XYZ file of C-alpha atoms in Angstrom:
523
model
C 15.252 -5.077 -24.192
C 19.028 -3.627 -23.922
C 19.398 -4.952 -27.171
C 16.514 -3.618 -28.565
C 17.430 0.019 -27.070
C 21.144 0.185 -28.533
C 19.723 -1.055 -32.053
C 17.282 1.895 -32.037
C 20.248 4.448 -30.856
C 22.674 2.882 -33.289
C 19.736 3.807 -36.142
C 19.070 7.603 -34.666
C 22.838 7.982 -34.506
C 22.938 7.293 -38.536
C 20.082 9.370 -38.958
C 21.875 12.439 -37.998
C 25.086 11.954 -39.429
C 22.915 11.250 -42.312
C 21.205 14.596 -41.706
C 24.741 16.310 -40.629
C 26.111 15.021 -44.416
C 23.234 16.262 -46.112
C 22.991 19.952 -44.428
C 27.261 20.369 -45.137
C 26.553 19.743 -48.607
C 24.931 22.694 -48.860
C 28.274 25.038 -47.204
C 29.703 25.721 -50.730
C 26.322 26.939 -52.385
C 26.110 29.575 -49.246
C 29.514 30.513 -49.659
C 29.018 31.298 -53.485
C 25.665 32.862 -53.095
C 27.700 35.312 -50.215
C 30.416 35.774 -52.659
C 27.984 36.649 -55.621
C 26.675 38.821 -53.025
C 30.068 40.743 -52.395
C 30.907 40.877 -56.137
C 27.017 42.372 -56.788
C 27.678 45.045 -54.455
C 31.014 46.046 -55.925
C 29.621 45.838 -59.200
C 26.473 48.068 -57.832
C 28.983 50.584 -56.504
C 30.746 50.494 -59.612
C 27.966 51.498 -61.641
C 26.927 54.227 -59.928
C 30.484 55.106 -59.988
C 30.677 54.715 -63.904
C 27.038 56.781 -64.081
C 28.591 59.386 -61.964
C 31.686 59.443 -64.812
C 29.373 59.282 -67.466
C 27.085 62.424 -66.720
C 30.603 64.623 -66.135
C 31.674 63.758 -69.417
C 28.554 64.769 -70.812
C 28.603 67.986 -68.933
C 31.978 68.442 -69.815
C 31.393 67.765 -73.576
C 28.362 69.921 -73.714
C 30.865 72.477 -72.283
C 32.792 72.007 -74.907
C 30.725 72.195 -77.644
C 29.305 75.415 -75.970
C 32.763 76.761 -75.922
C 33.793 76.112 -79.249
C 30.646 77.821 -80.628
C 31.624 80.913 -78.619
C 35.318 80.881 -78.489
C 36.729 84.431 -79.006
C 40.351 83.534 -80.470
C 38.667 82.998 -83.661
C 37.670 79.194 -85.173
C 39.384 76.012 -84.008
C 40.457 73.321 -85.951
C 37.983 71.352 -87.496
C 39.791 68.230 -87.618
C 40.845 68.570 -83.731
C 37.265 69.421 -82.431
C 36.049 66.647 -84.693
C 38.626 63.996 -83.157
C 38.297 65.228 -79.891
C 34.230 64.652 -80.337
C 34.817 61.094 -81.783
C 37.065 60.110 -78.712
C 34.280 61.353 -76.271
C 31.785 59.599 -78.492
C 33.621 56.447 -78.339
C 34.439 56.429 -74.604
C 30.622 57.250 -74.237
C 30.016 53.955 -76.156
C 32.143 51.879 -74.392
C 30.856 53.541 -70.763
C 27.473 52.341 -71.716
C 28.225 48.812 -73.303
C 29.899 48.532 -69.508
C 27.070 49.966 -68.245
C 24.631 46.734 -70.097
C 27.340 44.482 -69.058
C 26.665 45.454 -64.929
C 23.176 45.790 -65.264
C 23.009 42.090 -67.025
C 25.687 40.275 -64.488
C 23.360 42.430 -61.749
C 19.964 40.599 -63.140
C 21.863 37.222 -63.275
C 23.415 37.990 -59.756
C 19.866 38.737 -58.596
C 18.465 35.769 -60.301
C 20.943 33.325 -58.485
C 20.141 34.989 -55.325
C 16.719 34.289 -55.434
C 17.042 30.726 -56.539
C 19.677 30.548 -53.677
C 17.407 32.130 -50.865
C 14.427 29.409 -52.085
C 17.666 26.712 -51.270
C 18.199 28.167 -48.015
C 14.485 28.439 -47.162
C 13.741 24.963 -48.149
C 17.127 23.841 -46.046
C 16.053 25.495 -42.736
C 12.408 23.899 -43.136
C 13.991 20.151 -43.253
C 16.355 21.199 -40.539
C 13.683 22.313 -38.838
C 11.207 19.248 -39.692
C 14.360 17.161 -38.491
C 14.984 18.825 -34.904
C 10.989 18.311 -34.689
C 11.807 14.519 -34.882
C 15.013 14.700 -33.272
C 12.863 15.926 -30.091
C 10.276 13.491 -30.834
C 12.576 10.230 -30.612
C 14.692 11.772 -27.458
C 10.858 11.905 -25.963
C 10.237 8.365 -27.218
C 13.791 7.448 -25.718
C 12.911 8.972 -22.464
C 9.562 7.082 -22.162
C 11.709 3.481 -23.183
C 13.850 4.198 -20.849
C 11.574 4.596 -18.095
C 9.900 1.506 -18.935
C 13.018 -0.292 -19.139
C 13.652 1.000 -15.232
C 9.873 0.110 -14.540
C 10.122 -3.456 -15.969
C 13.680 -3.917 -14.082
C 12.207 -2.976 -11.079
C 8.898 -4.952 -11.329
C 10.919 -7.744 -12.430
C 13.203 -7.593 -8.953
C 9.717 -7.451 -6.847
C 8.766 -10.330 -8.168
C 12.054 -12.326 -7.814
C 12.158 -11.058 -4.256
C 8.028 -12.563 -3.862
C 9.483 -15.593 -5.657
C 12.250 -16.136 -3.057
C 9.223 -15.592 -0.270
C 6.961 -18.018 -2.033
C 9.947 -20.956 -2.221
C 10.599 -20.118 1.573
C 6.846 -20.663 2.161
C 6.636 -23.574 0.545
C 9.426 -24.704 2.162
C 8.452 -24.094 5.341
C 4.765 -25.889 4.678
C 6.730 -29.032 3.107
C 8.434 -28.721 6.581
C 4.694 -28.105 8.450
C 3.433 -30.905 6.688
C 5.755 -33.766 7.186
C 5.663 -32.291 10.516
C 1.590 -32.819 11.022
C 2.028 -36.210 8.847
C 3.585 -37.379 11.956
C 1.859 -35.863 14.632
C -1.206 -37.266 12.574
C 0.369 -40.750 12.971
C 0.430 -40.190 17.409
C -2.801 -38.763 16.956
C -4.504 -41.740 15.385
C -2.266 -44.073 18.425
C -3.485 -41.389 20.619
C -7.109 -41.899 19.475
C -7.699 -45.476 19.566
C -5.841 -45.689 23.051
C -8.676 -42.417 24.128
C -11.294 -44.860 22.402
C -10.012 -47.841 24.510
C -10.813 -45.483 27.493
C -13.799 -44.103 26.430
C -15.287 -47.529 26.500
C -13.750 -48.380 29.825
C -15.174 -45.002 30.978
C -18.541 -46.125 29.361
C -18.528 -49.235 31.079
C -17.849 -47.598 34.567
C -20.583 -45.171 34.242
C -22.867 -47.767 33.139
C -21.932 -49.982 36.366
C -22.267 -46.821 38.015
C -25.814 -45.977 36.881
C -26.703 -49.693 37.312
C -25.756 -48.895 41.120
C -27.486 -45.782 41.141
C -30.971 -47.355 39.977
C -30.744 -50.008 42.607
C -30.274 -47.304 45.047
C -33.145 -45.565 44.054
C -35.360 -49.042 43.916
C -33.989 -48.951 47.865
C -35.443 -45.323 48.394
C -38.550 -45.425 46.472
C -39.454 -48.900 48.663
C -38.682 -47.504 51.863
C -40.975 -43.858 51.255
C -44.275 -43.119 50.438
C -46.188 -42.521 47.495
C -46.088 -38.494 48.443
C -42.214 -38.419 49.455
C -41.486 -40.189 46.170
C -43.238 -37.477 43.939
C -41.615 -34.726 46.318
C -38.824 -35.865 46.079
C -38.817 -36.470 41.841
C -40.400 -33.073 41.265
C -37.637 -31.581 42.559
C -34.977 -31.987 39.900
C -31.941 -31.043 42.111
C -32.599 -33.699 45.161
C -31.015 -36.552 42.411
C -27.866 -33.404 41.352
C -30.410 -33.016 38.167
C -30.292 -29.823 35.778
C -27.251 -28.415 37.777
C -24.272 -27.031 36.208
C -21.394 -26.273 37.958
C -20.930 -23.787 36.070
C -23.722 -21.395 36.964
C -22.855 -22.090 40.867
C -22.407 -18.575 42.612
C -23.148 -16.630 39.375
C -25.578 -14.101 39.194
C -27.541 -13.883 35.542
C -26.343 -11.211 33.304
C -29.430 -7.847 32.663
C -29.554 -7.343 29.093
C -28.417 -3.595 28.706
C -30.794 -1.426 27.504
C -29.973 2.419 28.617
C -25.811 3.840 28.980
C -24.612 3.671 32.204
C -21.767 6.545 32.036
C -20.693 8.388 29.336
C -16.725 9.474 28.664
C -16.087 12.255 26.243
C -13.334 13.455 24.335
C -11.113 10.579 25.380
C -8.537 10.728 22.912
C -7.664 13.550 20.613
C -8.459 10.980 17.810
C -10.367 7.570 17.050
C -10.626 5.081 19.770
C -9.547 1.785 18.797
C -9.990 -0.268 22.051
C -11.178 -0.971 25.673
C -10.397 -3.043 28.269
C -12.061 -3.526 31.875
C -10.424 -4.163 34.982
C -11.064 -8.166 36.112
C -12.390 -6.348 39.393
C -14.401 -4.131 37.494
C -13.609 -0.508 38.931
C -10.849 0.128 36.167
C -11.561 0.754 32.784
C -8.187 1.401 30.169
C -8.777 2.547 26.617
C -6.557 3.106 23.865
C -6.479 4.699 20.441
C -4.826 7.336 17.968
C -2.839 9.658 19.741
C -0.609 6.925 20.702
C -2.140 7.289 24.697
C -3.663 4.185 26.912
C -6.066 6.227 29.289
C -7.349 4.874 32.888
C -10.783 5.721 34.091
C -12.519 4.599 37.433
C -15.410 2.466 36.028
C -18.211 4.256 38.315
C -17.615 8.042 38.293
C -15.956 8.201 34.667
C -12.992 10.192 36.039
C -9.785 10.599 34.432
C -7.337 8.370 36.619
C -3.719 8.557 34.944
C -2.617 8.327 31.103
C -0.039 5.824 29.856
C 2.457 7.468 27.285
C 5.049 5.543 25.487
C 3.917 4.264 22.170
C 5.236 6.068 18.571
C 2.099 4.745 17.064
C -1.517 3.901 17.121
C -2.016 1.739 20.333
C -4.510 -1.303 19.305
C -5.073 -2.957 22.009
C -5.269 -3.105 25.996
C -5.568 -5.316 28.437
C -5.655 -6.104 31.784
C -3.291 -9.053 34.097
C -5.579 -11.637 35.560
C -4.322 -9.633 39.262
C -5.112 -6.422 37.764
C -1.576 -4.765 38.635
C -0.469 -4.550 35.306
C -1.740 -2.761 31.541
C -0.467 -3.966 28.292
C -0.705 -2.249 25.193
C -0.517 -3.123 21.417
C 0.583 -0.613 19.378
C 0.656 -0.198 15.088
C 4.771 0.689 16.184
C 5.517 -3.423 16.076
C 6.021 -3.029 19.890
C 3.820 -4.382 23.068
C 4.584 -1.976 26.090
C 3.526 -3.246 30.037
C 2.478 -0.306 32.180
C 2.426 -0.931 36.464
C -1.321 -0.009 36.916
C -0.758 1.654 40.419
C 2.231 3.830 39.536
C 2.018 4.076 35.963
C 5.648 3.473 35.561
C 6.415 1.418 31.993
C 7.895 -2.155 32.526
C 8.484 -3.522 29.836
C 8.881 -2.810 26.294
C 8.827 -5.970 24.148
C 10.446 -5.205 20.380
C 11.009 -8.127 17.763
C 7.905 -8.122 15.170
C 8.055 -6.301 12.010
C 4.500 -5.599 11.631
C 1.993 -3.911 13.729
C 0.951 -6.154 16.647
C -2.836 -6.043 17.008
C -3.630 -8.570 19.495
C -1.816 -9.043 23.144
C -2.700 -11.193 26.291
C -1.279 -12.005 29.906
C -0.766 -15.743 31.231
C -2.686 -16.735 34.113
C 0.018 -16.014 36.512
C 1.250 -12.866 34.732
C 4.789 -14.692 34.063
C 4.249 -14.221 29.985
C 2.637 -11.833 27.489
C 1.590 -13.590 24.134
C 1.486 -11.196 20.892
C -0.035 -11.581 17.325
C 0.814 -9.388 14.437
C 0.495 -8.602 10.806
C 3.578 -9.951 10.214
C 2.145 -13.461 10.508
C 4.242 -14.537 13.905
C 2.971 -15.318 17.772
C 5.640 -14.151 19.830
C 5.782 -15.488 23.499
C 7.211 -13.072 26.174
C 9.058 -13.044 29.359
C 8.558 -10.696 31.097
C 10.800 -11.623 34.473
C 13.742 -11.688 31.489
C 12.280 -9.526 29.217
C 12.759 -11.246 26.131
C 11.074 -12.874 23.620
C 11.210 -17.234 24.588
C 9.003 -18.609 21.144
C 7.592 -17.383 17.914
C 5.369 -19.362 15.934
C 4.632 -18.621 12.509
C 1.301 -18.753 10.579
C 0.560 -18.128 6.701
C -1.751 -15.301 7.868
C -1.634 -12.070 9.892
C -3.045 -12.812 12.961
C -6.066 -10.588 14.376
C -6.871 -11.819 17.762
C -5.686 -14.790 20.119
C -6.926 -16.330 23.378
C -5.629 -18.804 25.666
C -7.055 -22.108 26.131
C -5.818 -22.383 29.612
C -4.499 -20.203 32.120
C -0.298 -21.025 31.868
C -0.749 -20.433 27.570
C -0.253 -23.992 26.812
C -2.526 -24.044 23.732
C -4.201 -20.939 22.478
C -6.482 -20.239 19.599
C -5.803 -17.503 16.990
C -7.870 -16.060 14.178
C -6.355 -15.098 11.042
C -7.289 -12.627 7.964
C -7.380 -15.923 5.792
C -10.956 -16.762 8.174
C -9.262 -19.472 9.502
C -9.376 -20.246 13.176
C -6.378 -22.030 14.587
C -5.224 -24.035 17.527
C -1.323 -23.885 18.464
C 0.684 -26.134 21.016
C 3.387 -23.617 22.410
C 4.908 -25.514 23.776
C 6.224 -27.174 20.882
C 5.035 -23.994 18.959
C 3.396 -26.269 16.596
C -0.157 -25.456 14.828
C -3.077 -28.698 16.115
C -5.537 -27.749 14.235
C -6.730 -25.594 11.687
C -10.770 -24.768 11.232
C -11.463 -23.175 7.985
C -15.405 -22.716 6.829
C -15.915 -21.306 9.085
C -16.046 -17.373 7.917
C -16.291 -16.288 4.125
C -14.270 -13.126 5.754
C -11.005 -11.907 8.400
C -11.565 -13.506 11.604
C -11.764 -10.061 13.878
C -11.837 -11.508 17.482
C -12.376 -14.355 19.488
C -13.697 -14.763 23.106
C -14.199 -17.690 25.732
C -17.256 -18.158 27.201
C -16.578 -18.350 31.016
C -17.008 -22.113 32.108
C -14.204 -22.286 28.982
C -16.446 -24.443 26.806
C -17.275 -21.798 24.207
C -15.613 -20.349 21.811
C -17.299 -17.073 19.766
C -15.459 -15.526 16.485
C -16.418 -12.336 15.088
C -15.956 -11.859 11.302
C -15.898 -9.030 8.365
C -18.472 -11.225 6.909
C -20.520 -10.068 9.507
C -21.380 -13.052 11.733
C -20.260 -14.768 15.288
C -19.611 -18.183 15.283
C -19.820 -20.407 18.830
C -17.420 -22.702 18.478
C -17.207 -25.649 20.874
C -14.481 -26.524 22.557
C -14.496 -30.382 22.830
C -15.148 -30.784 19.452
C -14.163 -27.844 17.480
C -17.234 -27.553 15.669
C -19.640 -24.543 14.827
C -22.953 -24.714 17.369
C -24.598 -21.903 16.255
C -24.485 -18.759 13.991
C -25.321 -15.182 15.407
C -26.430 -12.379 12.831
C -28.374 -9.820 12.775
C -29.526 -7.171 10.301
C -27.462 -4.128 9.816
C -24.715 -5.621 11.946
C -21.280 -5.464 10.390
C -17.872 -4.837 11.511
C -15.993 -1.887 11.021
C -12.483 -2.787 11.701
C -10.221 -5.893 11.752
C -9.722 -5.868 15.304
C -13.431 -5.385 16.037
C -13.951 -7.369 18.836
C -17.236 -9.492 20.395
C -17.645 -10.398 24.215
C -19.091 -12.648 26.299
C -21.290 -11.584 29.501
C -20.084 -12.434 33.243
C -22.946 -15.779 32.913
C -22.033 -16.742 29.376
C -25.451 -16.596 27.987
C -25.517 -13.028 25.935
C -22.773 -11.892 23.177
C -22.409 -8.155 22.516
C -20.818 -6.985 19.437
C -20.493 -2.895 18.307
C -21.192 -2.640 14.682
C -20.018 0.318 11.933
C -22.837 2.318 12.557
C -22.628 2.654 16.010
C -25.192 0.175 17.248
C -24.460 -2.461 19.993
C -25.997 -6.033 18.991
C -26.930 -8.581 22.169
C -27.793 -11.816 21.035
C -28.804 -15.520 23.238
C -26.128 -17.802 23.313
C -29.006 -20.438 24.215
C -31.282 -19.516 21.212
C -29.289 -17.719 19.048
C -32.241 -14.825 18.962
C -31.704 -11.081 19.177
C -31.991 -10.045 22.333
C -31.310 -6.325 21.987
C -29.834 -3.426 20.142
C -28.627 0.241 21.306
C -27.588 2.579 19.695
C -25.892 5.856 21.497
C -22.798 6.002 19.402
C -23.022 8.096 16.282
């Protein structure tokens, strides 16, 4: 392209001397024509000069004749009066053979200056025509130019996405040899768990053998009446129990709002979080504030300043004596929740951070961002100890277990993932899941559940043993209206609530999958 530019200034640059050459050719023909111009005006002055000359001589010859026809001293000489007439008579001619000489050099003078005013009017046109095109090609130059800086520029984008690309690729040659081994001690690791599984197959089998001699024992030493008493009741034999629902009460499908809180932020509200007690509730959103709000009479309890951006995301430590805070500033901030003094301000992504949860023992604060990292905090030091790094912004994360061991992560890609932080290596990746951005994800609370919310608006449960989808919750006219919109589980584990775009809650049965509810108060 440079080449192609100094070609096309090399040809304008002839052009114009071209031009230049031609328009000086012309200098001599204006300096005659202003000559011719002088010498016309001489000769014009001249002439009336001569004319001037000429009608005193005729006055004074008429004088002259007048006086010799009246003259008192008698006669003069004929032969004087008659030369002195021919000399007047003879300058006369020759005054007005000068005369036709100026008036014919004054039509040819006129004559040239017309043809040389045409010359001059048909020299200022092309000049004219050619600073028209001079203008045009500077334009035209202008334009090249800037698309010469456009291209140059484009071009450096893409060699700078190029250079990202080859470290990707790098880095998933590196993932991959990685998981081609960890595949190999998985497959050890499986047939030694399928080794066990039989072994553990075999002892429950022994074990139910023992159990149905035991009950051969009972049945012979009851009666008909105890037996059936004893059978219809499913929980005598540890039947139909689950540990699980032990000491927990069964979650009331909402139906009306139970306090209302207005005007909470200056702008939109972007999250929520509840106290694990339940008498604290902490809300974030776009006036950079995290708000704290007793849970039962609404009222305003303290507000949390600190973050330069959008805060989105809050939560709660499993004790309750601490508030985090995501914020669009690429910074997680830690808030003491009974003085409200800041704690901790944990820098070190380069995107906004979107997702943020405590450890079980409040020890460590695990962040995802947009700028495709989990970082794992400190907070006794205050630093960050690991990042991971995914090929996807990350949108939400859980933990698997209370110390953060393993925790799952969903991604704008729709994949969900499973990482070992401890060796901050990615286990497992579940894609098919979603056709859309993975928005959220939520543990049921006997921690064999797993529920994804998606911008192809649908919730997945997800089992835990086995990774794979149990059932799909959807509804009509549900749909997300964020990428951090997030679903929940209730207190039991049996209903999912999700807030759609249009302001309606959706509650559906974990157990059936059905629609249980929908309100709508938000508009």
């Amino acid at each position: 392209m440079e080449s192609t530019n100094a070609t096309w200034l090399h040809r304008m640059r002839q052009q114009l001397q071209a031009r230049d050459a031609h328009v000086a050719s012309f200098t001599p023909v204006v300096d005659a024509y202003n000559r011719l111009l002088q010498t016309c005006s001489s000769l014009t002055a001249e002439n009336t000069s001569l004319a001037s000359d000429y009608e005193k001589l005729r006055f004074d010859h008429d004088k002259l004749q007048r006086s010799v026809q009246t003259a008192d001293g008698g006669p003069m000489d004929p032969l004087a009066t008659q030369q002195k007439i021919a000399d007047l008579e003879w300058r006369i001619s020759t005054l007005k053979d000068e005369r036709s000489e100026l008036y014919k050099t004054q039509g040819q003078s006129a004559q040239r200056l017309l043809e040389m005013t045409n010359d001059i009017r048909k020299q200022e046109d092309r000049s004219r025509r050619l600073e028209e095109e001079n203008k045009q090609h500077t334009t035209q130059l202008a334009k090249l130019q800037q698309a010469r800086d456009d291209h140059f520029y484009a071009m450096r984008e893409k060699d700078g996405t190029i250079q990202i690309l080859q470290d990707e690729m790098t880095a998933l040659q590196l993932e991959l040899v990685t998981k081609e081994e960890r595949l190999k001690k998985v497959e050890i690791e499986n047939s030694q768990l399928v080794e066990r599984w039989l072994k553990k197959m075999n002892e429950e089998a022994d074990q139910m053998n023992q159990a149905n001699l035991q009950l051969e024992v009972v049945k012979s030493n009851l009666s008909s009446e105890q037996i059936h008493e004893c059978l219809g009741d499913e929980n005598y034999f540890g039947i139909g129990r689950k540990p699980s629902d032990a000491g927990r009460e069964a979650a009331k499908v909402p139906t009306q709002v139970y306090k209302e809180l207005e005007n909470v932020h200056s702008g939109e509200n972007y999250t929520l979080a509840v106290s694990h007690d339940g008498h604290l509730v902490a809300t974030g959103g776009q006036d950079k504030r995290v708000k704290v709000f007793d849970s039962k009479t609404g009222n305003h309890r303290y507000t949390l300043s600190g973050c330069l951006q959008s805060v989105l995301h809050v939560a709660f430590s499993p004790t309750d004596d601490a508030i985090l805070a995501a914020s669009s500033d690429n910074a997680v901030r830690v808030w003491a929740t009974d003085t409200g003094r800041l704690q901790h301000t944990l820098t070190g992504h380069i995107g906004k951070v979107v997702c943020a949860q405590f450890d079980g023992e409040s020890r460590k604060v695990i962040s995802g961002s947009h700028d495709r990292t989990i970082k794992v905090w400190d907070l006794y030091r205050g630093y960050c100890s690991k990042t991971v790094f995914s090929v996807s912004s990350c949108n939400d994360l859980c933990l698997m277990d209370p110390q953060g061991s393993t925790i799952f992560s969903g991604h704008i890609d729709g994949v969900l993932r499973v990482w070992d932080m401890r060796t901050g290596n990615c286990v497992r990746e579940e894609t098919g899941l979603h056709d859309g951005p993975i928005t959220s994800l939520s543990l049921s609370p006997d921690g064999t559940t797993l529920v994804t919310n998606s911008r192809d608006s649908t919730l997945q449960l997800v089992s835990i043993a086995t990774y794979d989808p149990i059932m799909t919750l959807s509804a009509e006219g549900y749909r997300p209206g964020s990428n951090w919109a997030r679903a929940a589980f209730s207190p039991d584990g049996y209903l999912v609530a999700a807030g759609s775009a249009d302001g309606t809650i959706y509650v559906w049965n974990t157990r059936t999958g059905e629609l249980e509810t929908k309100v709508k108060e938000h508009t």
